Amino acid sequence: MIISTKHGTPQIEITKMVESFQSMGLRVSVITGTDYTVMGLVGDTTHLDEKRIRANPYVDKVQRVSEPYKLANRLFHQEDSIVSVRGIPVGGKEKLVVIGGPCSVEGKEQIINLAREVKEAGGHMLRGGAYKPRTSPYAFQGLGTEGILDMVEARRVTGLPIVSELMSADKIDEFEECVDLVQIGARNMQNFQLLKAVGRMTKPILLKRGLANTIEEWIMSAEYIMSAGNPNVIFCERGIRTFEKYTRNTLDLSVVPILKLKSHLPVIIDPSHATGDWRYVESMSLAAIAAGADGLIIEVHDHPESAWSDGAQSVRPDRFRTIIEKGRTIAQVIGRDM
Ligand code: PEP
Ligand code: MN
């Protein structure tokens, strides 16, 4: 971190600042100019609050040169992290994972049938929401515990690990017991209490990007989970809010190379919520693979026109199969498999 003081700052104030940083275990290099002084702080500055330093009336500028995150930072963890989801590795240089399933669990028969189709098409995990974050309080809110138990049954029948969204900490025990990959939805990406709570879980976390969050804010949310004790975090890009109206959100595929550079954690893409339209799911899936994503999470439904949520963006099982087949070819071109 680099701090420069205002013109005419008394030496005693500079000494006070230097001593306070040193007492935090940081080394301070001081460059004294004719008009102002520059301090370079060396060491772990993740705990420093720039705004608090800026509150000092003698401080002119504060500039971070290192990232505010440590555990999620590639700098301190050169190897790709591989997160195991009930034995299935996510991340690394080889295999990609494909997660498929409905937006919402609609009953035992529905989810078991879809689980079979997802598996036959080549999918590796089953998704299904039982607690749904809906914009309208009058919209279907999910089957709750019953939905989770239906997912458990679908796992028993097909062997596919199950992925579901946790919306509040009061359901943590249920998820710890039943769910293999715990999804934190876009709307909860900065629910810091929830992030700390899932940081104490033993299950891996699928952390979706917030509706309007920067990549750095997103990585800081992963840092929350990791600093509470859970190193198993997978990023999921699901599109962000922009001015564009032809898609539900704008898929930001640049996050793939950026996250790969900044962090060691795996990243997967959700082309369903990103586009909001099944017509665009295949092309965006293939693009995501080409961009280097570690996997896909796709909404799949047998009868999208009567789905209880997100039918317009759900693909039928045959298209899901096509995406996997074409995706495998693209994956092989870039030296991976699916
Ligand atoms: C979902 O996965 O069904 C969902 C609600 O996703 P998001 O949080 O990305 O909107
Ligand atoms: Mn959905």
Coordinates of C-alpha atoms and ligand atoms in Angstrom, one line a residue:
M1 CA 0.0 0.0 0.0
I2 CA 1.3 3.5 -0.8
I3 CA 0.3 6.5 1.3
S4 CA 1.1 10.0 0.4
T5 CA 0.7 12.9 2.9
K6 CA -0.5 16.4 2.2
H7 CA 1.8 19.3 1.6
G8 CA 3.2 20.7 4.9
T9 CA 2.4 17.7 7.1
P10 CA 4.4 18.1 10.4
Q11 CA 7.2 15.5 10.9
I12 CA 5.6 14.4 14.2
E13 CA 2.4 13.3 12.3
I14 CA 4.5 11.3 9.8
T15 CA 6.4 9.6 12.7
K16 CA 3.0 8.7 14.4
M17 CA 1.7 7.1 11.2
V18 CA 5.0 5.1 10.6
E19 CA 5.0 3.8 14.2
S20 CA 1.3 2.8 14.0
F21 CA 1.9 0.8 10.8
Q22 CA 5.1 -0.8 12.3
S23 CA 3.1 -1.8 15.4
M24 CA 0.9 -3.8 13.0
G25 CA 3.9 -5.8 11.9
L26 CA 4.4 -3.9 8.6
R27 CA 7.6 -2.6 7.2
V28 CA 7.4 1.1 6.2
S29 CA 9.7 2.7 3.6
V30 CA 9.6 6.5 3.7
I31 CA 10.5 8.8 0.9
T32 CA 10.6 12.4 2.0
G33 CA 10.1 15.0 -0.8
T34 CA 10.2 18.7 -0.6
D35 CA 6.4 19.0 -0.7
Y36 CA 5.1 15.7 0.6
T37 CA 6.1 12.4 2.0
V38 CA 5.4 9.0 0.5
M39 CA 5.1 5.8 2.7
G40 CA 5.3 2.3 1.2
L41 CA 3.9 -0.4 3.4
V42 CA 5.3 -3.8 2.9
G43 CA 3.8 -7.0 4.4
D44 CA 0.2 -8.3 4.8
T45 CA -2.0 -5.3 4.3
T46 CA -5.3 -7.2 3.8
H47 CA -6.4 -6.2 7.3
L48 CA -5.8 -2.5 6.7
D49 CA -8.9 -0.3 6.0
E50 CA -8.0 2.3 3.3
K51 CA -11.0 4.5 4.3
R52 CA -9.8 4.7 7.9
I53 CA -6.3 5.7 6.7
R54 CA -7.9 8.3 4.4
A55 CA -9.8 9.7 7.4
N56 CA -6.5 11.1 8.7
P57 CA -6.5 14.8 7.8
Y58 CA -2.8 14.7 6.9
V59 CA -3.3 11.9 4.3
D60 CA -3.7 12.9 0.7
K61 CA -3.8 9.6 -1.2
V62 CA -4.0 5.9 -0.4
Q63 CA -3.3 3.3 -3.1
R64 CA -3.5 -0.4 -2.8
V65 CA -0.9 -2.2 -4.8
S66 CA -1.8 -5.7 -3.6
E67 CA -5.2 -7.4 -3.7
P68 CA -7.4 -7.1 -0.6
Y69 CA -7.9 -10.9 -0.7
K70 CA -5.4 -13.5 0.4
L71 CA -6.8 -17.0 0.6
A72 CA -8.5 -16.8 -2.8
N73 CA -5.4 -15.2 -4.3
R74 CA -3.4 -17.0 -7.0
L75 CA -0.3 -15.2 -5.8
F76 CA -0.3 -17.3 -2.6
H77 CA -1.6 -20.5 -4.2
Q78 CA -0.1 -21.1 -7.6
E79 CA -1.7 -24.4 -8.3
D80 CA -5.3 -24.6 -9.5
S81 CA -7.6 -25.7 -6.6
I82 CA -9.6 -28.8 -7.4
V83 CA -12.8 -28.9 -5.4
S84 CA -14.3 -32.4 -4.9
V85 CA -18.1 -32.7 -5.0
R86 CA -18.9 -36.1 -3.7
G87 CA -15.8 -37.5 -5.4
I88 CA -16.2 -35.5 -8.6
P89 CA -13.3 -33.1 -9.2
V90 CA -14.1 -29.6 -10.3
G91 CA -11.3 -27.4 -11.6
G92 CA -7.7 -28.3 -12.7
K93 CA -6.6 -28.7 -16.3
E94 CA -8.4 -31.8 -17.4
K95 CA -12.1 -32.6 -17.1
L96 CA -15.0 -30.2 -17.2
V97 CA -18.2 -30.9 -15.2
V98 CA -21.8 -30.4 -16.5
I99 CA -24.6 -29.8 -14.0
G100 CA -28.1 -30.1 -15.3
G101 CA -31.6 -30.1 -13.9
P102 CA -34.7 -28.0 -13.4
C103 CA -34.8 -24.5 -11.9
S104 CA -37.2 -25.8 -9.3
V105 CA -37.9 -29.3 -8.0
E106 CA -41.5 -29.9 -8.8
G107 CA -42.0 -33.3 -7.2
K108 CA -40.3 -36.7 -6.8
E109 CA -41.3 -38.2 -10.1
Q110 CA -40.3 -35.1 -12.0
I111 CA -36.8 -34.8 -10.5
I112 CA -36.1 -38.5 -10.7
N113 CA -37.1 -38.6 -14.4
L114 CA -34.9 -35.5 -15.1
A115 CA -32.0 -36.9 -13.1
R116 CA -32.1 -40.0 -15.3
E117 CA -32.1 -37.9 -18.5
V118 CA -29.4 -35.6 -17.2
K119 CA -27.3 -38.7 -16.5
E120 CA -28.0 -40.4 -19.8
A121 CA -27.1 -37.2 -21.7
G122 CA -23.7 -37.2 -20.0
G123 CA -24.3 -34.8 -17.1
H124 CA -22.3 -35.2 -14.0
M125 CA -24.5 -33.6 -11.3
L126 CA -28.1 -32.7 -10.8
R127 CA -29.3 -29.2 -9.9
G128 CA -32.8 -28.4 -8.5
G129 CA -34.0 -25.5 -6.4
A130 CA -36.1 -26.3 -3.3
Y131 CA -35.8 -22.8 -1.8
K132 CA -36.4 -20.2 -4.5
P133 CA -35.4 -16.5 -4.4
R134 CA -38.3 -15.2 -6.4
T135 CA -38.8 -11.5 -7.3
S136 CA -42.5 -11.8 -6.5
P137 CA -43.7 -13.0 -3.1
Y138 CA -46.7 -14.5 -5.0
A139 CA -44.6 -16.6 -7.2
F140 CA -43.8 -20.3 -6.4
Q141 CA -41.3 -20.3 -3.5
G142 CA -40.0 -23.9 -3.8
L143 CA -41.0 -27.1 -2.1
G144 CA -38.6 -26.6 0.8
T145 CA -37.6 -29.7 2.7
E146 CA -39.8 -31.9 0.6
G147 CA -37.9 -30.8 -2.5
I148 CA -34.5 -31.5 -0.8
L149 CA -35.7 -35.0 0.1
D150 CA -36.8 -35.5 -3.5
M151 CA -33.3 -34.5 -4.7
V152 CA -31.8 -37.0 -2.2
E153 CA -34.1 -39.7 -3.7
A154 CA -33.0 -38.7 -7.3
R155 CA -29.4 -39.1 -6.1
R156 CA -30.1 -42.5 -4.7
V157 CA -31.6 -43.6 -8.0
T158 CA -29.0 -42.2 -10.3
G159 CA -25.9 -41.7 -8.2
L160 CA -25.6 -38.0 -9.4
P161 CA -24.4 -35.6 -6.7
I162 CA -27.0 -32.9 -6.0
V163 CA -26.7 -29.1 -6.1
S164 CA -29.3 -26.8 -4.5
E165 CA -29.5 -23.2 -3.3
L166 CA -29.3 -22.4 0.4
M167 CA -31.1 -19.1 1.1
S168 CA -30.8 -18.8 4.9
A169 CA -28.6 -20.0 7.7
D170 CA -31.6 -21.7 9.5
K171 CA -31.4 -24.5 6.8
I172 CA -27.7 -25.2 7.2
D173 CA -28.2 -28.5 9.1
E174 CA -30.5 -29.8 6.4
F175 CA -28.0 -28.9 3.6
E176 CA -25.0 -30.2 5.5
E177 CA -26.8 -33.5 5.8
C178 CA -28.4 -33.8 2.3
V179 CA -26.8 -31.6 -0.3
D180 CA -23.4 -32.2 -2.0
L181 CA -22.8 -28.7 -3.5
V182 CA -24.4 -25.8 -1.7
Q183 CA -25.3 -22.9 -4.0
I184 CA -25.3 -19.4 -2.8
G185 CA -27.5 -17.5 -5.2
A186 CA -26.7 -14.2 -6.9
R187 CA -29.0 -12.3 -4.5
N188 CA -27.1 -13.5 -1.5
M189 CA -23.6 -13.0 -2.8
Q190 CA -23.1 -10.3 -0.3
N191 CA -25.1 -11.7 2.6
F192 CA -22.0 -11.7 4.7
Q193 CA -23.6 -13.6 7.7
L194 CA -24.7 -16.4 5.3
L195 CA -21.2 -16.4 3.8
K196 CA -19.6 -16.8 7.2
A197 CA -22.1 -19.5 8.1
V198 CA -21.4 -21.6 5.0
G199 CA -17.7 -21.0 5.7
R200 CA -18.3 -23.3 8.7
M201 CA -19.8 -26.1 6.6
T202 CA -17.9 -29.1 5.4
K203 CA -19.7 -29.1 2.0
P204 CA -18.3 -27.3 -1.1
I205 CA -19.9 -24.0 -2.0
L206 CA -21.1 -22.8 -5.5
L207 CA -20.8 -19.0 -5.2
K208 CA -22.8 -17.2 -7.9
R209 CA -21.9 -13.7 -8.9
G210 CA -24.2 -11.0 -7.7
L211 CA -26.5 -9.1 -10.1
A212 CA -24.3 -6.1 -10.1
N213 CA -21.1 -7.0 -8.5
T214 CA -17.5 -6.5 -9.6
I215 CA -15.1 -9.4 -9.9
E216 CA -13.2 -8.1 -6.9
E217 CA -16.4 -8.0 -4.7
W218 CA -17.1 -11.5 -5.8
I219 CA -13.7 -12.7 -4.9
M220 CA -14.0 -11.0 -1.5
S221 CA -17.2 -13.0 -0.9
A222 CA -15.2 -16.2 -1.6
E223 CA -12.6 -14.9 0.9
Y224 CA -15.4 -14.6 3.5
I225 CA -16.2 -18.3 3.1
M226 CA -12.6 -19.3 3.0
S227 CA -11.6 -17.2 6.0
A228 CA -14.4 -18.9 8.0
G229 CA -12.7 -22.2 7.3
N230 CA -14.1 -23.6 4.1
P231 CA -11.6 -23.7 1.3
N232 CA -13.9 -25.4 -1.2
V233 CA -15.4 -22.6 -3.2
I234 CA -16.4 -22.7 -6.9
F235 CA -17.3 -19.4 -8.7
C236 CA -20.3 -19.3 -11.0
E237 CA -20.9 -16.5 -13.5
R238 CA -24.6 -16.1 -14.2
G239 CA -24.7 -12.8 -16.0
I240 CA -24.9 -9.3 -14.7
R241 CA -27.3 -6.4 -15.0
T242 CA -26.6 -4.1 -17.9
F243 CA -28.8 -1.8 -20.1
E244 CA -29.3 -4.7 -22.6
K245 CA -32.9 -6.0 -22.9
Y246 CA -32.6 -8.7 -25.5
T247 CA -31.1 -11.0 -22.8
R248 CA -32.2 -11.4 -19.1
N249 CA -28.6 -10.6 -18.1
T250 CA -25.3 -10.0 -19.9
L251 CA -23.0 -13.0 -19.7
D252 CA -19.6 -11.7 -18.8
L253 CA -17.3 -14.4 -20.1
S254 CA -14.2 -12.3 -19.5
V255 CA -14.5 -13.5 -15.9
V256 CA -13.0 -16.8 -16.9
P257 CA -9.5 -15.6 -17.8
I258 CA -9.6 -12.9 -15.2
L259 CA -10.5 -15.3 -12.3
K260 CA -8.0 -17.8 -13.6
L261 CA -5.3 -15.1 -13.3
K262 CA -6.4 -13.6 -10.0
S263 CA -7.5 -16.8 -8.2
H264 CA -6.9 -20.5 -8.0
L265 CA -10.5 -21.4 -7.5
P266 CA -12.6 -23.2 -10.2
V267 CA -15.1 -21.2 -12.3
I268 CA -18.2 -22.5 -14.0
I269 CA -20.8 -20.7 -16.2
D270 CA -24.6 -20.6 -16.0
P271 CA -25.7 -19.7 -19.5
S272 CA -29.4 -20.2 -18.5
H273 CA -29.7 -17.3 -16.0
A274 CA -27.2 -15.3 -18.0
T275 CA -29.3 -15.3 -21.2
G276 CA -32.8 -16.1 -19.9
D277 CA -33.6 -17.7 -23.3
W278 CA -33.1 -21.4 -24.2
R279 CA -32.2 -20.4 -27.7
Y280 CA -28.9 -18.9 -26.6
V281 CA -27.9 -21.5 -24.1
E282 CA -26.1 -23.8 -26.5
S283 CA -23.9 -21.1 -28.1
M284 CA -23.0 -19.6 -24.8
S285 CA -22.2 -23.0 -23.3
L286 CA -19.8 -23.7 -26.2
A287 CA -18.2 -20.2 -25.8
A288 CA -17.8 -20.8 -22.1
I289 CA -15.9 -24.0 -22.7
A290 CA -13.7 -22.3 -25.3
A291 CA -13.0 -19.5 -22.8
G292 CA -11.6 -22.0 -20.3
A293 CA -14.4 -22.5 -17.9
D294 CA -14.3 -25.6 -15.6
G295 CA -17.9 -26.5 -16.2
L296 CA -21.5 -25.5 -16.9
I297 CA -24.7 -25.4 -14.9
I298 CA -27.7 -25.6 -17.2
E299 CA -31.4 -25.6 -16.5
V300 CA -33.1 -28.6 -18.1
H301 CA -36.8 -29.4 -18.2
D302 CA -38.9 -32.0 -19.9
H303 CA -41.8 -29.6 -20.5
P304 CA -40.3 -26.1 -20.3
E305 CA -43.7 -24.5 -21.3
S306 CA -45.2 -25.8 -18.0
A307 CA -42.1 -25.4 -15.7
W308 CA -42.9 -23.9 -12.3
S309 CA -40.0 -21.4 -12.8
D310 CA -37.6 -20.3 -15.5
G311 CA -39.2 -22.4 -18.3
A312 CA -38.2 -19.9 -21.0
Q313 CA -34.5 -20.5 -20.3
S314 CA -34.7 -24.3 -19.8
V315 CA -33.5 -26.6 -22.5
R316 CA -35.1 -30.0 -23.2
P317 CA -33.0 -33.1 -22.4
D318 CA -32.2 -33.8 -26.1
R319 CA -30.7 -30.3 -26.5
F320 CA -28.8 -30.8 -23.2
R321 CA -27.3 -33.9 -24.8
T322 CA -26.3 -32.0 -27.9
I323 CA -24.6 -29.3 -25.8
I324 CA -22.5 -31.9 -24.1
E325 CA -21.6 -33.7 -27.3
K326 CA -20.6 -30.5 -29.1
G327 CA -19.0 -29.2 -25.9
R328 CA -16.8 -32.3 -25.6
T329 CA -15.4 -31.5 -29.1
I330 CA -14.6 -28.0 -28.1
A331 CA -13.1 -29.1 -24.8
Q332 CA -10.8 -31.5 -26.7
V333 CA -9.6 -28.7 -29.0
I334 CA -8.3 -26.9 -25.9
G335 CA -6.7 -30.0 -24.4
R336 CA -9.5 -30.9 -22.0
D337 CA -12.3 -33.4 -21.8
M338 CA -15.9 -33.3 -20.6
Ligands
PEP1 C1 -31.0 -20.5 -9.8 O1 -30.0 -21.1 -9.9 O2 -32.1 -21.1 -10.0 C2 -31.0 -19.1 -9.4 C3 -32.0 -18.5 -8.8 O3 -29.9 -18.5 -9.8 P1 -29.3 -17.0 -9.6 O4 -29.1 -16.8 -8.1 O5 -28.1 -16.9 -10.4 O6 -30.4 -16.0 -10.1
MN2 MN -33.7 -20.6 -12.3

